[in-house]
GROMACS .gro file of C-alpha atoms in nm:
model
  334
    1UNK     CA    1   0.313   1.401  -0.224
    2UNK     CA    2   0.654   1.234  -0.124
    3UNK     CA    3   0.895   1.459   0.083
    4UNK     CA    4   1.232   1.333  -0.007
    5UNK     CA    5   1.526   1.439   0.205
    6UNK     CA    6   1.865   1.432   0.003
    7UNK     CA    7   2.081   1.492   0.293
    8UNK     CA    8   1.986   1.197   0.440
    9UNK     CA    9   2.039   0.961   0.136
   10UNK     CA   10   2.328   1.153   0.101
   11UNK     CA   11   2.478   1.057   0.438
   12UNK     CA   12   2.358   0.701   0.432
   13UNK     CA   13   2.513   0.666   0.095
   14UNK     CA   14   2.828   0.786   0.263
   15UNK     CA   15   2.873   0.885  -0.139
   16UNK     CA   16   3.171   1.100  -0.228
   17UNK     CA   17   2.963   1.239  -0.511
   18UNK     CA   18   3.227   1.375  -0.778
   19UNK     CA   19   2.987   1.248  -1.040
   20UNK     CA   20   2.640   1.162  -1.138
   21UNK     CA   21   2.724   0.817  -1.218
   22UNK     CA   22   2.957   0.744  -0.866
   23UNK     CA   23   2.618   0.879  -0.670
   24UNK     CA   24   2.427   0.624  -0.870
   25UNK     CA   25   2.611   0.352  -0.795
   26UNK     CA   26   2.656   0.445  -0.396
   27UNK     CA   27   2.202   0.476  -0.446
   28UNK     CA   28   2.235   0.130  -0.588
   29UNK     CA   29   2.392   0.026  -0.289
   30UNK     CA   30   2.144   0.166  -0.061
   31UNK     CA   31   1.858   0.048  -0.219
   32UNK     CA   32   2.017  -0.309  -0.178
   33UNK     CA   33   2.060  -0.275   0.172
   34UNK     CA   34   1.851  -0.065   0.328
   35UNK     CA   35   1.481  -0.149   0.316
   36UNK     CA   36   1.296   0.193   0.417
   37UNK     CA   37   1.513   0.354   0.156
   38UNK     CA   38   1.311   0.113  -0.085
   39UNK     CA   39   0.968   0.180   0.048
   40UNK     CA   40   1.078   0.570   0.039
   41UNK     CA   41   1.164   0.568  -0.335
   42UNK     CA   42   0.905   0.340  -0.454
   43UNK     CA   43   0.646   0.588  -0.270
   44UNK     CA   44   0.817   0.880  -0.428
   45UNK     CA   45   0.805   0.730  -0.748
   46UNK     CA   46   0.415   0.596  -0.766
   47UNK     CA   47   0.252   0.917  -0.580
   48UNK     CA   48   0.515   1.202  -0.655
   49UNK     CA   49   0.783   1.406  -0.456
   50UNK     CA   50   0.903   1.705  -0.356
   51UNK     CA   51   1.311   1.719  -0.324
   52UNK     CA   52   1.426   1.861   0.025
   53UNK     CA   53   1.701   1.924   0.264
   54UNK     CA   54   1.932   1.954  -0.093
   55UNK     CA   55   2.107   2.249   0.034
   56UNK     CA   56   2.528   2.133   0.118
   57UNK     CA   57   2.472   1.845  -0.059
   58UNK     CA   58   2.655   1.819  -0.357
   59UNK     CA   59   2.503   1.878  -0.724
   60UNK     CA   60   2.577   1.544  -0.920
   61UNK     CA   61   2.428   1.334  -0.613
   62UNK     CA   62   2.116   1.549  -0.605
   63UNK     CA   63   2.056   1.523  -0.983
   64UNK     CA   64   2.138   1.115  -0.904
   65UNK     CA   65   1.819   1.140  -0.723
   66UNK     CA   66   1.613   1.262  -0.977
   67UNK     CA   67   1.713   1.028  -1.182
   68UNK     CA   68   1.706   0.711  -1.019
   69UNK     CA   69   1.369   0.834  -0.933
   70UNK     CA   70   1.295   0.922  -1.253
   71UNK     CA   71   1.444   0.538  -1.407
   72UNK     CA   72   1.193   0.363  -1.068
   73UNK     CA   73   0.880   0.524  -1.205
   74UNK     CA   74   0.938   0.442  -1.555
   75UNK     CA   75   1.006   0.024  -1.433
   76UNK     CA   76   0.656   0.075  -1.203
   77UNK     CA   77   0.514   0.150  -1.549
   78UNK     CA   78   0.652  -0.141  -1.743
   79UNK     CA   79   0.540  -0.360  -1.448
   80UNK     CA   80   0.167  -0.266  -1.431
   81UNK     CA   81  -0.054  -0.521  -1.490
   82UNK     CA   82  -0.262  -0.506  -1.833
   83UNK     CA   83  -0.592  -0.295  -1.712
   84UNK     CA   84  -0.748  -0.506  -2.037
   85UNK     CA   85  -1.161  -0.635  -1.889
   86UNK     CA   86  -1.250  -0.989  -1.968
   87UNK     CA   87  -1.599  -1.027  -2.068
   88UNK     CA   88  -1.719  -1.399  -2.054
   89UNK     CA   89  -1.961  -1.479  -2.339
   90UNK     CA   90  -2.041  -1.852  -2.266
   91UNK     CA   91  -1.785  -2.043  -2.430
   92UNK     CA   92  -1.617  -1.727  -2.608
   93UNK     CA   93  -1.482  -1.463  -2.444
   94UNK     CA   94  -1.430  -1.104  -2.580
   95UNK     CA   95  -1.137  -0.845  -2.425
   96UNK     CA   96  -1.258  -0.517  -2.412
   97UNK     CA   97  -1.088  -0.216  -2.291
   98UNK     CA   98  -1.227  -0.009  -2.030
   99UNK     CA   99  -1.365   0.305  -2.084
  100UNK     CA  100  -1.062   0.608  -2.131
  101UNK     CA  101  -1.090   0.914  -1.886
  102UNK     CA  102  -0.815   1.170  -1.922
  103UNK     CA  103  -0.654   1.201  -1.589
  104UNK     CA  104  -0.751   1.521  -1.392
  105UNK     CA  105  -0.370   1.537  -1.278
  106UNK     CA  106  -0.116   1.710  -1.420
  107UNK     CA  107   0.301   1.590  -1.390
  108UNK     CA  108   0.612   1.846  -1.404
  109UNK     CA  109   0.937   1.696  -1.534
  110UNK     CA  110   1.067   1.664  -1.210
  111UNK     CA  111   0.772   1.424  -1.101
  112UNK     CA  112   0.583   1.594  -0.928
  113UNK     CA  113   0.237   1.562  -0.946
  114UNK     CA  114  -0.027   1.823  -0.946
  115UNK     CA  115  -0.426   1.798  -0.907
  116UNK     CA  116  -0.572   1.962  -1.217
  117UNK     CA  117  -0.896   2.184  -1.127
  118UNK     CA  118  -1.163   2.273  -1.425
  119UNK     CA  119  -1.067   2.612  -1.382
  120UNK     CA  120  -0.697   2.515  -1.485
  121UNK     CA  121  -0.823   2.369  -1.818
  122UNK     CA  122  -0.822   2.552  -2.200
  123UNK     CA  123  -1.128   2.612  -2.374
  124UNK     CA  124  -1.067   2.328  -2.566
  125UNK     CA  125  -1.138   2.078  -2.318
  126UNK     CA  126  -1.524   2.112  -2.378
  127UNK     CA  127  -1.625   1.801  -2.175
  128UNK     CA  128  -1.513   1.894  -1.869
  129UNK     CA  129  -1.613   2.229  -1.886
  130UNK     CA  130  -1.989   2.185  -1.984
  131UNK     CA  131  -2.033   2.501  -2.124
  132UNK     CA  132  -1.850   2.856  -2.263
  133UNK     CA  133  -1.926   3.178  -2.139
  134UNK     CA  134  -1.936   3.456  -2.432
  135UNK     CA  135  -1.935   3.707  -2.106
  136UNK     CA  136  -1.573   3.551  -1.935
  137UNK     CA  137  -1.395   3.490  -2.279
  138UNK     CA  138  -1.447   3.868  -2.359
  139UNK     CA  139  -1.323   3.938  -2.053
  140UNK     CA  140  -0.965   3.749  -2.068
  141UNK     CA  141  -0.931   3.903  -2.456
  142UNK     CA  142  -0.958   4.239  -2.266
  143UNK     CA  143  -0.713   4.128  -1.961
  144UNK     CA  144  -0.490   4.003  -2.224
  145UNK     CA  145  -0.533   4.386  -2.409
  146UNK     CA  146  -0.496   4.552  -2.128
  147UNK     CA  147  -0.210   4.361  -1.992
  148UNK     CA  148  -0.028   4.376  -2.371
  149UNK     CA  149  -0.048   4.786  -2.284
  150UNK     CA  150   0.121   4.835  -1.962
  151UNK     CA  151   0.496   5.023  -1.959
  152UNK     CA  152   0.668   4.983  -1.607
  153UNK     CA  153   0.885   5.244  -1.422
  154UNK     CA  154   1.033   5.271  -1.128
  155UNK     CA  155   0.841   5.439  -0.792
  156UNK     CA  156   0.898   5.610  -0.506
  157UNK     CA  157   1.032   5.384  -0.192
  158UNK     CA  158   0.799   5.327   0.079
  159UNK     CA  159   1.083   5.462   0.273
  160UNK     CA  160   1.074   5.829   0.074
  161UNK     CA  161   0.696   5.807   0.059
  162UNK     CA  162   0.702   5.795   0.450
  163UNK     CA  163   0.948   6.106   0.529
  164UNK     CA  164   0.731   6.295   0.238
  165UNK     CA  165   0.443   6.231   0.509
  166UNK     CA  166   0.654   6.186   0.837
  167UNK     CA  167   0.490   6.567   0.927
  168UNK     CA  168   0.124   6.484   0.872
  169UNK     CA  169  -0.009   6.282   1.176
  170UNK     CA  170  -0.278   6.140   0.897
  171UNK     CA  171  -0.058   6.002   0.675
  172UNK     CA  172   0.246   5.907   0.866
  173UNK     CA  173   0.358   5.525   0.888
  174UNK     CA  174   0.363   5.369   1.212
  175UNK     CA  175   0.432   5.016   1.020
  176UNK     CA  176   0.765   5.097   0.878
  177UNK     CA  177   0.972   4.957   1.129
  178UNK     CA  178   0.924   4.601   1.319
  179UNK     CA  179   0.812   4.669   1.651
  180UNK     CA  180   1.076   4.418   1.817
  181UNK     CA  181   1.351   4.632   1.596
  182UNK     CA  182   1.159   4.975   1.693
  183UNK     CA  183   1.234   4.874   2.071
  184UNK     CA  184   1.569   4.773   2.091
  185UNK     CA  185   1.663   5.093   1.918
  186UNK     CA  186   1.462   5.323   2.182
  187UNK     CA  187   1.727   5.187   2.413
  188UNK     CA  188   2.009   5.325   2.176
  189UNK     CA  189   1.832   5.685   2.208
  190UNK     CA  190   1.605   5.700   1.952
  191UNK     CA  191   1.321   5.930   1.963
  192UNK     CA  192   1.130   5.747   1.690
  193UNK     CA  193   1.140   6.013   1.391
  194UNK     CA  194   1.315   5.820   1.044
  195UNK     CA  195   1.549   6.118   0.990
  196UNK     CA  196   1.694   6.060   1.351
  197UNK     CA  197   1.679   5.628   1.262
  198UNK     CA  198   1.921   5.753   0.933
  199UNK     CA  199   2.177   5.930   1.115
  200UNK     CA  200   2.158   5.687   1.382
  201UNK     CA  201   2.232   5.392   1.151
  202UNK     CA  202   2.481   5.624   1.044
  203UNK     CA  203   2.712   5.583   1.373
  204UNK     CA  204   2.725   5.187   1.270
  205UNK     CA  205   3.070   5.204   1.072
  206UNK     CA  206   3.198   5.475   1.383
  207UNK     CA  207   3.058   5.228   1.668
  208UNK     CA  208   3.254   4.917   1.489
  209UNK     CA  209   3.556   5.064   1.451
  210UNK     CA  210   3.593   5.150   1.822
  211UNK     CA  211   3.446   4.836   1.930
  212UNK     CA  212   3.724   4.677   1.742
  213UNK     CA  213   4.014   4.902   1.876
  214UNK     CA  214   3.847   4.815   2.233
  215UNK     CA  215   3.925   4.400   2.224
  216UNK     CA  216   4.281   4.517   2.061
  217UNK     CA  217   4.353   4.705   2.326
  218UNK     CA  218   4.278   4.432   2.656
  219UNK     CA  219   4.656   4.361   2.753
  220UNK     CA  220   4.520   4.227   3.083
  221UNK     CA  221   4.238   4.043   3.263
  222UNK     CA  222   4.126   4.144   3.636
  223UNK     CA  223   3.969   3.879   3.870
  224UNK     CA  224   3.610   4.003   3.948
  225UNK     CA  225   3.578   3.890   4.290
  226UNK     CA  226   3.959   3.949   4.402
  227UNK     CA  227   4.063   4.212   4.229
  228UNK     CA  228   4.347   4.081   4.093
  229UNK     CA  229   4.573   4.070   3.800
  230UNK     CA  230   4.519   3.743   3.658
  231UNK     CA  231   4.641   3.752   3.319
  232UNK     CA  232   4.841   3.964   3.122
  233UNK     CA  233   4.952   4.008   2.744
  234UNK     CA  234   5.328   3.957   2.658
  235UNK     CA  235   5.467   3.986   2.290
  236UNK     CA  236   5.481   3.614   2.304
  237UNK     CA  237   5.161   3.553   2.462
  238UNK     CA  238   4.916   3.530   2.724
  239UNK     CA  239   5.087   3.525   3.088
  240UNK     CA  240   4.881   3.342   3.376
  241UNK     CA  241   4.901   3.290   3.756
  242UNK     CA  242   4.946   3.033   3.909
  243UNK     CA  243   4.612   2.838   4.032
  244UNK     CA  244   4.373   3.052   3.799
  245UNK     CA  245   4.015   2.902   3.843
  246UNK     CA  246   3.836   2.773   3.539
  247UNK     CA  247   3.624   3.104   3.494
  248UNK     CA  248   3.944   3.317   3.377
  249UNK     CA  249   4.128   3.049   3.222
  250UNK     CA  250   3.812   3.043   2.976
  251UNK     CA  251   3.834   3.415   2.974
  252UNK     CA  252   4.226   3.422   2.827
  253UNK     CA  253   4.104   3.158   2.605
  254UNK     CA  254   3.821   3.369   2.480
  255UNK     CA  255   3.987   3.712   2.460
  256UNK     CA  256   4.291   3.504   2.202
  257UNK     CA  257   4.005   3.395   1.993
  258UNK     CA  258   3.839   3.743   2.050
  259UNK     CA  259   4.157   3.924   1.938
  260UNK     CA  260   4.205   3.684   1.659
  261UNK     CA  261   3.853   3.728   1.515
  262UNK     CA  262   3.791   4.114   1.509
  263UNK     CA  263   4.103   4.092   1.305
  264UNK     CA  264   3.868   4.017   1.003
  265UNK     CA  265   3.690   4.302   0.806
  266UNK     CA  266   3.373   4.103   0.773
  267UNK     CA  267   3.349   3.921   1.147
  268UNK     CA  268   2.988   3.831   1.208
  269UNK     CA  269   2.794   3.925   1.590
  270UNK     CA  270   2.737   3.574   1.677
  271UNK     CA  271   3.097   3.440   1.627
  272UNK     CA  272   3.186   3.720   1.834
  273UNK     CA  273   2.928   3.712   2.134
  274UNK     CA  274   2.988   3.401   2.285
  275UNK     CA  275   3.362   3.517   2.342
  276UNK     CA  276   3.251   3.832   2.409
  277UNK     CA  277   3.042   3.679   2.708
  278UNK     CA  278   3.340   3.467   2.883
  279UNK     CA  279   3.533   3.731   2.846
  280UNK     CA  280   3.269   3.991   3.098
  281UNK     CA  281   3.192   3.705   3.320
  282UNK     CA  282   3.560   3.690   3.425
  283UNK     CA  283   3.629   4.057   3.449
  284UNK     CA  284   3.356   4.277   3.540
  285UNK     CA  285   3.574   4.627   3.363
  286UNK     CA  286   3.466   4.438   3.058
  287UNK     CA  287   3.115   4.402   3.064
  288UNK     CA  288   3.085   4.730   2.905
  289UNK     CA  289   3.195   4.504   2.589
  290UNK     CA  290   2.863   4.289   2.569
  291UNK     CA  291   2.644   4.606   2.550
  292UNK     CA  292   2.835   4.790   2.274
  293UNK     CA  293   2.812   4.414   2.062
  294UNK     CA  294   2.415   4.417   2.136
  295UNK     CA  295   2.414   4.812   1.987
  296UNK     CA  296   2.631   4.690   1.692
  297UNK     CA  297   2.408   4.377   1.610
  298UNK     CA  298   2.093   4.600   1.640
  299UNK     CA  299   2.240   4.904   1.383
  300UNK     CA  300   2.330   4.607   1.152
  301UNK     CA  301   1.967   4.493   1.163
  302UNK     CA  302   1.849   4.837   1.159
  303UNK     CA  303   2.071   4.912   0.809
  304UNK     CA  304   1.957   4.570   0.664
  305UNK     CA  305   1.573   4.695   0.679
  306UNK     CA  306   1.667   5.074   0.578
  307UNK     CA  307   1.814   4.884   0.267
  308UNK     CA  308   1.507   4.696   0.220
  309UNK     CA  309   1.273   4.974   0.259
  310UNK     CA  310   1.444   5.243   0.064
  311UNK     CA  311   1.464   5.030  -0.284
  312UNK     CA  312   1.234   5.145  -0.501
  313UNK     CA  313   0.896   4.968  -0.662
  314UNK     CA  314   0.799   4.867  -0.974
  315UNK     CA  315   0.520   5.069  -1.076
  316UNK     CA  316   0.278   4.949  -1.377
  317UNK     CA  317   0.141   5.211  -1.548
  318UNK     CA  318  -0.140   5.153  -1.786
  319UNK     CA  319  -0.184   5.440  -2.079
  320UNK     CA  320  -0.489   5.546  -2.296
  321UNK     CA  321  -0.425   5.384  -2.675
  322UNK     CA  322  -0.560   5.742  -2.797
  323UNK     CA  323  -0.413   5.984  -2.647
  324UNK     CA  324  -0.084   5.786  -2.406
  325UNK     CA  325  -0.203   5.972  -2.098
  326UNK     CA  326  -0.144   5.726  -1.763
  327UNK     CA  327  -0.470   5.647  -1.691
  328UNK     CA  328  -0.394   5.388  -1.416
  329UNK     CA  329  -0.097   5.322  -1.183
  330UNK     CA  330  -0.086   5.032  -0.911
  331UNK     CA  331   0.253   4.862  -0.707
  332UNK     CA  332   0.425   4.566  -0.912
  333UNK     CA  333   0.379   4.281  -0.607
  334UNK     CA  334   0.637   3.984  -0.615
   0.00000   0.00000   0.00000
């Protein structure tokens, strides 16, 4: 199997892309000029492929892959050579075909090829399977039954299941939570029950919002070694002294762009960190900063996994025909 990576024939195309047929003719051009491109695709085409790298790269040039892929491997075909045996008979000679196998491969429409195992074969296909079991096809008619019977509803969350058993030290869930996650929240003051890791995922919106008034608020910058006022905010802008070093010019820099960014309902930790970091390097009243951006990124990995965990499964529930009772119940998985 071929991996095929669109993002680079996308940037050695140097294609614009607005169409199917304009990505076409920039492949055209690479396969003229560019040898390994050739050998790629002609691979691709004779053994299979798998498609990668096609996220950011735009739709009509990805589907121009498939099918100038798709047009190569029909040409291969056409230029096979005849697979017709030549018996010689003395002076006469008789063309006889060789004997047909079915291929034990199997090809989706994208062109990918898949190796076809006995077990992946119908009944049907007698000769490879040798013989039929009475024993296994009673057995799928009764999967197929059984499956034909089963009603689905919605269970418990392994969240709920685990405060339902938080107090019992023989069924509580010491799993729940990541241990990397578990850790960085014992440093926020956690004492490890979920009912204290709700209401302290709780404080997230309340920590944000005074993180945010915190950057608003810096109207000056303080030189950590000297103790000086380097900087200060003006209605117009940033004022400076004269012959600041490079440190706390960075630091203005970064507290603008700091300012600028928080300004956004939706700003994301790691745009915000680096800033965050020039920023306490320069003035050490600051560093305070850093740590209350760690606390905030941990709470918003803390509430992505409480999300996760509190949704509720799929439960299949199988029922008797006679008399509808549930007679079996098991987790839906995938």
């Amino acid at each position: 199997m071929v991996k095929v990576s669109v993002r680079s024939l996308y940037f050695a195309a140097q294609a614009q892309a607005a169409s199917v047929e304009e990505a076409l003719e920039a492949l055209r051009r690479l396969w003229k000029e560019d040898g390994s491109v050739r050998d790629l695709m002609t691979k691709a085409a004779k053994e299979g492929y798998v498609l990668v790298d096609t996220r950011d790269v735009p739709a009509p040039f990805v589907a121009a892959v498939r099918v100038a892929l798709a047009r190569l491997r029909e040409r291969l075909k056409e230029e096979t050579p005849s697979t017709l045996l030549v018996k010689g008979t003395g002076k006469a000679k008789e063309e006889r075909k060789p004997e047909e196998r079915k291929p034990m491969v199997w090809e989706s429409p994208e062109g990918v090829k898949y190796a076809v195992e006995v077990y992946d074969l119908t009944p049907r296909e007698e000769k490879h399977w040798g013989f039929r079991d009475k024993r296994v096809e009673d057995a799928a008619k009764w999967v197929e039954k059984f499956l034909s019977g089963v009603e689905y509803e919605e269970g418990a969350s392994p969240l709920e299941e685990a405060l339902e058993h938080e107090d019992n030290p023989h069924f509580r869930r010491e799993d729940l939570i990541p241990e990397d996650l578990e850790a960085r929240l014992r440093l926020l003051g956690w004492d490890g029950t979920l009912r204290s890791f709700q209401a302290l995922v709780d404080t997230l919106p309340a920590r944000e919002k005074a993180f945010v008034e915190r950057v608003r608020s810096i109207s000056a910058l303080v030189d950590r070694e000297k103790g000086q006022v380097v900087a200060v905010k003006s209605p117009i802008g940033w004022e400076v002294r004269q012959g600041l070093s490079r440190e706390a010019m960075k630091a203005v820099m970064a507290v603008g762009l700091l300012q600028e960014l928080v300004k956004e309902p939706s700003w994301k930790v790691h745009e915000v960190r680096r800033h965050v970091e020039a920023v306490a390097e320069a003035d050490a009243h600051l560093k305070g900063l850093l740590a209350e951006l760690e606390a905030i990124a941990t709470l918003r990995q803390a509430k992505h996994h409480l999300d996760q965990v509190g949704r509720g499964r799929a439960i299949a529930v199988y029922r008797d025909p006679a008399t509808g009772e549930p007679v079996y119940r098991t987790p839906v998985i995938g």
